[in-house]
Coordinates of C-alpha atoms (C1' of nucleotides) in Angstrom, one line a residue:
Chain A
M1 CA 75.6 56.8 -28.1
V2 CA 73.2 54.9 -30.0
A3 CA 71.0 52.4 -28.2
R4 CA 70.1 49.1 -28.9
A5 CA 66.6 49.6 -29.5
K6 CA 67.5 52.0 -33.0
T7 CA 69.2 48.6 -34.1
E8 CA 66.1 47.1 -33.3
A9 CA 63.9 49.6 -35.0
K10 CA 65.9 49.6 -38.2
K11 CA 65.2 45.8 -38.7
E12 CA 61.6 46.2 -37.7
F13 CA 61.6 49.0 -40.7
F14 CA 62.8 46.6 -42.8
A15 CA 59.9 44.3 -42.0
L16 CA 57.5 47.0 -42.9
L17 CA 58.8 47.6 -45.8
A18 CA 58.6 43.6 -46.7
R19 CA 55.1 43.6 -45.4
R20 CA 53.7 46.5 -47.5
K21 CA 55.3 44.9 -50.0
M22 CA 57.6 48.2 -50.7
R23 CA 61.0 47.9 -51.8
L24 CA 64.4 48.5 -50.1
T25 CA 65.9 51.0 -52.3
S26 CA 69.6 52.1 -51.9
Q27 CA 68.1 56.0 -51.0
R28 CA 65.5 54.3 -48.4
L29 CA 68.7 52.5 -46.9
A30 CA 70.9 55.5 -46.6
I31 CA 68.0 57.4 -45.1
V32 CA 67.3 54.9 -42.2
E33 CA 70.7 54.7 -41.6
A34 CA 71.3 58.2 -41.0
V35 CA 67.8 58.4 -38.9
F36 CA 69.3 55.3 -36.8
G37 CA 72.6 56.5 -36.8
T38 CA 71.9 59.2 -34.4
D39 CA 70.6 60.3 -31.4
Q40 CA 70.5 64.3 -32.3
H41 CA 67.2 65.8 -33.4
F42 CA 67.2 66.8 -36.9
T43 CA 65.4 68.6 -39.8
A44 CA 64.3 67.3 -43.3
E45 CA 67.4 69.4 -44.2
Q46 CA 70.1 67.8 -42.4
L47 CA 68.8 64.7 -42.9
L48 CA 69.1 64.9 -46.4
A49 CA 72.9 66.1 -46.0
W50 CA 73.5 63.2 -44.0
S51 CA 71.9 60.6 -46.1
R52 CA 73.9 61.7 -48.9
L53 CA 77.1 61.0 -46.8
R54 CA 76.0 57.7 -47.3
D55 CA 74.2 57.6 -50.6
P56 CA 74.5 60.9 -52.8
S57 CA 72.1 59.9 -55.0
V58 CA 69.3 60.7 -52.3
S59 CA 67.0 63.9 -53.1
R60 CA 65.1 66.2 -51.0
A61 CA 62.0 64.6 -52.5
T62 CA 62.7 61.3 -51.4
V63 CA 63.6 62.2 -47.5
Y64 CA 60.2 64.3 -47.7
R65 CA 58.7 60.7 -48.7
T66 CA 60.0 58.8 -46.3
L67 CA 59.9 60.7 -43.1
P68 CA 56.2 60.4 -43.2
L69 CA 56.6 56.7 -43.1
L70 CA 58.9 56.8 -40.4
V71 CA 56.8 59.5 -38.2
Q72 CA 53.5 57.5 -38.9
N73 CA 54.8 54.1 -37.9
G74 CA 56.4 55.4 -34.4
F75 CA 60.0 55.4 -35.3
V76 CA 60.8 59.2 -34.7
Q77 CA 58.6 61.8 -33.6
A78 CA 57.8 64.9 -35.4
L79 CA 58.1 68.1 -33.4
N80 CA 56.5 71.4 -34.5
L81 CA 58.4 73.8 -32.3
G82 CA 56.5 77.1 -33.9
K83 CA 59.8 77.4 -36.1
E84 CA 59.8 77.6 -39.5
E85 CA 61.0 74.0 -40.0
T86 CA 59.7 70.7 -38.2
V87 CA 62.2 69.1 -36.0
Y88 CA 62.4 64.9 -36.0
D89 CA 63.3 63.3 -32.9
P90 CA 64.8 59.9 -33.1
N91 CA 65.0 59.2 -29.6
Y92 CA 61.5 58.2 -29.7
V93 CA 61.8 54.3 -30.1
D94 CA 64.5 54.4 -26.9
H95 CA 62.2 57.0 -24.9
P96 CA 58.5 56.8 -26.2
S97 CA 57.1 58.7 -23.2
H98 CA 60.0 62.0 -23.1
S99 CA 59.2 65.6 -23.1
H100 CA 61.0 68.2 -24.5
I101 CA 62.0 71.7 -23.1
I102 CA 62.9 74.3 -25.2
C103 CA 65.6 76.4 -24.1
T104 CA 64.8 80.3 -25.0
D105 CA 68.3 81.5 -23.9
C106 CA 70.2 79.2 -26.4
D107 CA 67.5 77.5 -28.5
E108 CA 68.6 74.5 -27.7
I109 CA 66.3 71.5 -26.9
V110 CA 66.8 69.4 -23.5
E111 CA 64.7 66.0 -23.3
F112 CA 63.4 64.9 -19.8
E113 CA 61.1 62.2 -18.6
S114 CA 58.3 62.5 -16.0
E115 CA 56.0 59.7 -14.5
Q116 CA 53.2 62.5 -14.2
L117 CA 52.9 62.2 -18.1
A118 CA 51.5 58.6 -17.6
E119 CA 49.2 59.9 -14.7
I120 CA 47.7 62.5 -17.4
E121 CA 47.1 59.7 -19.9
S122 CA 45.0 58.0 -17.4
Q123 CA 42.9 60.8 -16.2
I124 CA 42.1 61.2 -20.1
R125 CA 41.5 57.9 -20.6
K126 CA 39.3 57.5 -17.6
Q127 CA 37.4 61.2 -16.9
L128 CA 37.2 61.7 -20.7
G129 CA 36.9 58.4 -22.1
F130 CA 39.7 59.2 -25.4
Q131 CA 42.0 56.5 -25.9
V132 CA 45.3 58.4 -26.6
D133 CA 47.5 57.8 -29.4
S134 CA 50.5 60.2 -28.4
M135 CA 51.4 62.5 -26.1
T136 CA 53.7 65.8 -26.9
L137 CA 54.7 67.9 -23.9
Q138 CA 56.9 71.0 -25.1
V139 CA 57.8 73.3 -22.3
T140 CA 59.8 76.6 -23.4
A141 CA 62.0 77.7 -20.2
R142 CA 65.3 79.7 -19.8
C143 CA 67.9 78.0 -18.1
G144 CA 69.5 81.2 -16.7
E145 CA 72.9 80.1 -16.9
F146 CA 72.9 81.2 -20.0
R147 CA 72.1 85.0 -19.4
R148 CA 74.8 84.7 -16.6
L149 CA 77.6 83.2 -18.1
G150 CA 77.4 83.4 -21.9
F151 CA 77.2 79.3 -22.0
C152 CA 75.4 76.6 -20.3
Q153 CA 76.9 74.7 -17.7
K154 CA 74.4 73.0 -17.0
R155 CA 73.9 71.8 -20.3
E156 CA 76.7 71.1 -22.6
R157 CA 74.1 71.2 -25.9
C158 CA 72.8 74.8 -24.8
S159 CA 76.8 76.3 -25.7
H160 CA 76.5 76.8 -29.2
R161 CA 74.4 80.0 -30.1
D162 CA 75.8 83.6 -29.6
P163 CA 74.0 85.6 -27.4
S164 CA 71.9 88.4 -29.6
Chain B
M1 CA 30.8 82.6 -23.7
V2 CA 33.6 85.1 -23.9
A3 CA 34.9 85.4 -20.1
R4 CA 35.5 88.2 -18.2
A5 CA 39.1 87.9 -18.2
K6 CA 39.1 88.9 -22.0
T7 CA 37.3 92.2 -21.2
E8 CA 40.3 92.6 -19.1
A9 CA 42.8 91.0 -21.6
K10 CA 41.9 93.5 -24.2
K11 CA 42.6 96.5 -21.8
E12 CA 45.9 95.0 -21.4
F13 CA 46.5 94.9 -24.7
F14 CA 45.7 98.5 -25.0
A15 CA 47.9 99.2 -22.5
L16 CA 50.9 97.5 -23.9
L17 CA 50.5 99.5 -27.0
A18 CA 50.7 102.6 -25.3
R19 CA 53.7 101.4 -23.3
R20 CA 55.6 100.6 -26.3
K21 CA 53.9 103.6 -28.2
M22 CA 52.4 101.7 -30.5
R23 CA 49.4 103.5 -32.1
L24 CA 46.2 102.3 -31.7
T25 CA 44.7 101.9 -35.2
S26 CA 41.4 100.9 -36.3
Q27 CA 42.9 97.8 -38.1
R28 CA 44.6 96.9 -34.6
L29 CA 41.3 97.2 -32.8
A30 CA 39.2 95.2 -35.2
I31 CA 41.7 92.6 -34.8
V32 CA 42.2 92.5 -31.0
E33 CA 38.1 92.7 -30.8
A34 CA 37.8 89.6 -32.9
V35 CA 40.4 87.7 -31.1
F36 CA 38.7 88.3 -27.6
G37 CA 35.3 87.9 -29.2
T38 CA 35.4 84.6 -29.6
D39 CA 36.3 81.4 -27.6
Q40 CA 37.2 79.3 -30.8
H41 CA 40.6 77.9 -31.9
F42 CA 40.9 80.3 -35.4
T43 CA 43.8 80.5 -37.9
A44 CA 45.5 83.5 -39.4
E45 CA 43.0 83.4 -42.5
Q46 CA 39.8 83.0 -40.0
L47 CA 41.0 86.0 -38.0
L48 CA 41.6 87.8 -41.3
A49 CA 37.7 87.1 -41.7
W50 CA 35.9 88.2 -38.7
S51 CA 38.5 91.0 -38.5
R52 CA 37.3 92.5 -41.8
L53 CA 33.4 92.4 -40.8
R54 CA 34.6 94.6 -38.1
D55 CA 37.0 96.9 -40.4
P56 CA 36.9 95.8 -44.2
S57 CA 40.1 97.8 -44.4
V58 CA 42.2 95.1 -42.6
S59 CA 44.6 93.0 -44.8
R60 CA 46.3 89.8 -44.4
A61 CA 49.8 91.8 -44.0
T62 CA 48.3 93.5 -40.9
V63 CA 46.9 90.2 -39.4
Y64 CA 50.2 88.2 -39.6
R65 CA 52.0 91.7 -38.1
T66 CA 49.1 91.4 -35.2
L67 CA 49.3 87.8 -34.3
P68 CA 52.9 87.7 -33.0
L69 CA 52.5 90.5 -30.6
L70 CA 49.4 88.8 -29.3
V71 CA 51.3 85.8 -28.7
Q72 CA 54.7 86.8 -27.5
N73 CA 52.6 88.7 -24.8
G74 CA 50.5 85.8 -23.6
F75 CA 47.3 87.0 -25.0
V76 CA 46.8 83.9 -27.3
Q77 CA 48.5 80.5 -27.6
A78 CA 49.9 79.5 -30.8
L79 CA 49.5 75.7 -31.5
N80 CA 51.8 73.9 -34.1
L81 CA 49.3 70.8 -34.5
G82 CA 51.5 69.5 -37.3
K83 CA 49.0 70.8 -40.0
E84 CA 49.7 73.3 -42.4
E85 CA 48.5 76.1 -40.7
T86 CA 49.2 77.6 -37.3
V87 CA 46.1 77.6 -35.3
Y88 CA 46.0 80.1 -32.3
D89 CA 43.9 79.6 -28.9
P90 CA 42.1 82.7 -27.4
N91 CA 41.6 80.8 -24.2
Y92 CA 45.2 81.1 -22.7
V93 CA 44.3 84.4 -21.1
D94 CA 41.1 82.4 -19.0
H95 CA 43.0 78.9 -18.6
P96 CA 46.6 79.4 -19.1
S97 CA 47.1 75.6 -17.9
H98 CA 45.0 74.0 -19.9
S99 CA 46.0 71.2 -23.1
H100 CA 44.9 70.0 -25.8
I101 CA 43.4 67.0 -27.0
I102 CA 43.0 66.4 -31.0
C103 CA 41.1 63.6 -31.8
T104 CA 42.2 61.7 -34.6
D105 CA 39.0 60.4 -35.6
C106 CA 37.4 63.9 -36.3
D107 CA 40.5 66.3 -36.1
E108 CA 38.4 68.6 -33.5
I109 CA 40.3 70.2 -30.4
V110 CA 39.1 69.3 -27.0
E111 CA 40.7 71.3 -24.1
F112 CA 41.0 70.3 -20.8
E113 CA 43.2 71.3 -17.8
S114 CA 45.2 68.7 -15.2
E115 CA 46.9 69.7 -12.2
Q116 CA 49.4 67.4 -12.7
L117 CA 51.3 70.1 -15.2
A118 CA 51.8 72.2 -12.2
E119 CA 53.7 69.3 -10.6
I120 CA 56.0 69.0 -13.7
E121 CA 56.7 72.2 -13.8
S122 CA 57.7 72.2 -10.2
Q123 CA 60.0 69.5 -11.1
I124 CA 61.7 70.9 -14.2
R125 CA 62.2 73.7 -12.0
K126 CA 63.8 71.9 -9.1
Q127 CA 65.4 69.4 -10.8
L128 CA 66.8 70.7 -13.7
G129 CA 67.0 74.6 -12.7
F130 CA 65.2 75.8 -15.7
Q131 CA 62.4 78.7 -15.3
V132 CA 59.5 77.6 -17.3
D133 CA 57.6 80.2 -19.3
S134 CA 55.2 78.0 -21.1
M135 CA 54.0 74.5 -21.1
T136 CA 52.1 73.0 -23.9
L137 CA 50.7 69.1 -23.9
Q138 CA 49.6 68.3 -27.2
V139 CA 47.7 64.7 -27.1
T140 CA 46.4 63.0 -30.1
A141 CA 43.6 60.6 -29.0
R142 CA 40.5 58.6 -30.5
C143 CA 37.3 59.5 -29.0
G144 CA 36.0 55.9 -29.9
E145 CA 32.3 57.1 -30.5
F146 CA 33.1 58.8 -33.4
R147 CA 34.0 55.3 -35.2
R148 CA 31.0 53.4 -33.7
L149 CA 28.1 56.1 -34.2
G150 CA 29.5 58.3 -37.1
F151 CA 29.6 61.5 -34.7
C152 CA 30.6 61.9 -31.3
Q153 CA 27.8 62.3 -28.3
K154 CA 30.4 63.1 -25.9
R155 CA 32.1 66.4 -27.2
E156 CA 29.7 68.3 -29.2
R157 CA 32.4 70.1 -31.3
C158 CA 33.4 66.7 -32.7
S159 CA 30.7 66.6 -35.4
H160 CA 31.8 69.0 -37.7
R161 CA 33.7 66.6 -40.0
D162 CA 32.3 63.3 -42.2
P163 CA 33.8 60.1 -42.1
S164 CA 36.5 59.8 -44.5
Chain C
dG1 C1' 58.9 42.0 -67.1
dT2 C1' 56.4 45.3 -64.5
dA3 C1' 54.9 47.8 -60.5
dT4 C1' 57.3 50.5 -57.3
dT5 C1' 60.0 54.1 -56.9
dT6 C1' 63.1 57.9 -58.1
dG7 C1' 65.0 62.6 -59.4
dC8 C1' 63.9 66.5 -61.1
dA9 C1' 61.3 71.0 -61.3
dA10 C1' 57.5 73.2 -60.9
dA11 C1' 53.6 73.9 -57.8
dT12 C1' 51.8 74.9 -53.5
dG13 C1' 50.3 77.3 -49.3
dT14 C1' 51.7 79.7 -45.6
dT15 C1' 53.9 83.5 -43.5
dT16 C1' 57.0 87.5 -44.2
dT17 C1' 58.7 91.8 -46.3
dG18 C1' 60.0 96.1 -49.1
dC19 C1' 57.9 100.3 -50.3
dA20 C1' 55.3 104.2 -51.1
dA21 C1' 51.2 106.0 -49.3
dG22 C1' 48.4 106.9 -45.0
dT23 C1' 47.5 108.1 -40.8
dA24 C1' 47.6 108.2 -35.2
dA25 C1' 49.2 111.6 -32.0
Chain D
dT1 C1' 54.6 117.0 -38.2
dT2 C1' 56.4 112.9 -38.3
dA3 C1' 57.4 108.5 -36.5
dC4 C1' 54.5 104.4 -37.1
dT5 C1' 51.6 101.7 -39.6
dT6 C1' 49.2 100.0 -43.6
dG7 C1' 48.0 97.6 -47.9
dC8 C1' 49.7 95.5 -51.7
dA9 C1' 52.2 92.7 -54.6
dA10 C1' 56.7 89.9 -54.7
dA11 C1' 59.3 87.2 -52.1
dA12 C1' 60.4 83.6 -48.7
dC13 C1' 60.4 79.5 -47.1
dA14 C1' 59.3 74.6 -46.5
dT15 C1' 56.4 70.6 -48.2
dT16 C1' 54.3 68.3 -51.6
dT17 C1' 53.2 66.5 -56.2
dG18 C1' 53.4 65.4 -61.6
dC19 C1' 55.9 62.8 -64.6
dA20 C1' 59.5 60.1 -67.6
dA21 C1' 63.5 57.7 -66.5
dA22 C1' 65.3 54.2 -63.3
dT23 C1' 65.6 50.0 -61.0
dA24 C1' 64.1 46.4 -57.1
dC25 C1' 62.1 42.1 -57.3

DNA sequence: GTATTTGCAAATGTTTTGCAAGTAA
DNA sequence: TTACTTGCAAAACATTTGCAAATAC
């Protein structure tokens, strides 16, 4: 399911390009359609592959040049999970305040929302005087089921990897 | 100020080595003394420099081999701030539940604690059934003062960098 | 027409690793 | 003694960049 907000976001991205007198090339188009056409987290390499399905002429360099544009303008969120590659989350536009639970049993990422984060933001503002730009909560946890069953009933996403 | 907990932690680290039949080499000693001898965040490169003050024979490779041992056993926390290098935080043993505010005005890192994090953990456990291993909250924010004054009165740490 | 953008390939910078020599227990 | 560790230098890896050719407007 790709939410309405993503369709809006795509329009906003085109508007951003226009505002900055940047050109809407076929490569940029393929990349942003790939980004706004998924709910899944992705790496730069995956985005390259997805973009090439739409336009084979897209190069790795252009993907790496486009990603900061998307991140810096709030269209996707960059997650540094301590792994080698940066993971990008396209769901930021739909759920700006969600957090990520990384399951150490199966390495999958589960999203969740907590209204407590807004409280923390207000604490930071009032007690420390900072103006908050972004908050990223990363939780590593074990879903337990994976250990016991070899897969996660609770989280269908958690069933991809072999136990090691 | 290097808290008592760090002295304890050092002992625990030696015990860990013994338990795993790993050897206490002069290089490992220099590295962990450097780690537990500071309250400052550091990069692998900085740790190499600090360690070499204690034992010039420490190599970059040994630092990179020792860091995962410290991280995986909860002696330091690894922060992936989206910058190039990983930053390590030696204050985890003193304040396991603290979070980090990265000031985008001056790139400095401010630590703070919030009891709300514990509430979120309990939510995750009860509502989603995960057993939480670690929580990292990273906030990017602007302290404002830097913009106005060119430095931060509020946070002495915020006065290192030139405005750009 | 022309300023922006592209792909390519080389460069960068951090982190990892193979291996032979060194060393703690 | 002998299994663990080390330093070195090369490798690996994601990401960035210079440049000449291509192209949106």
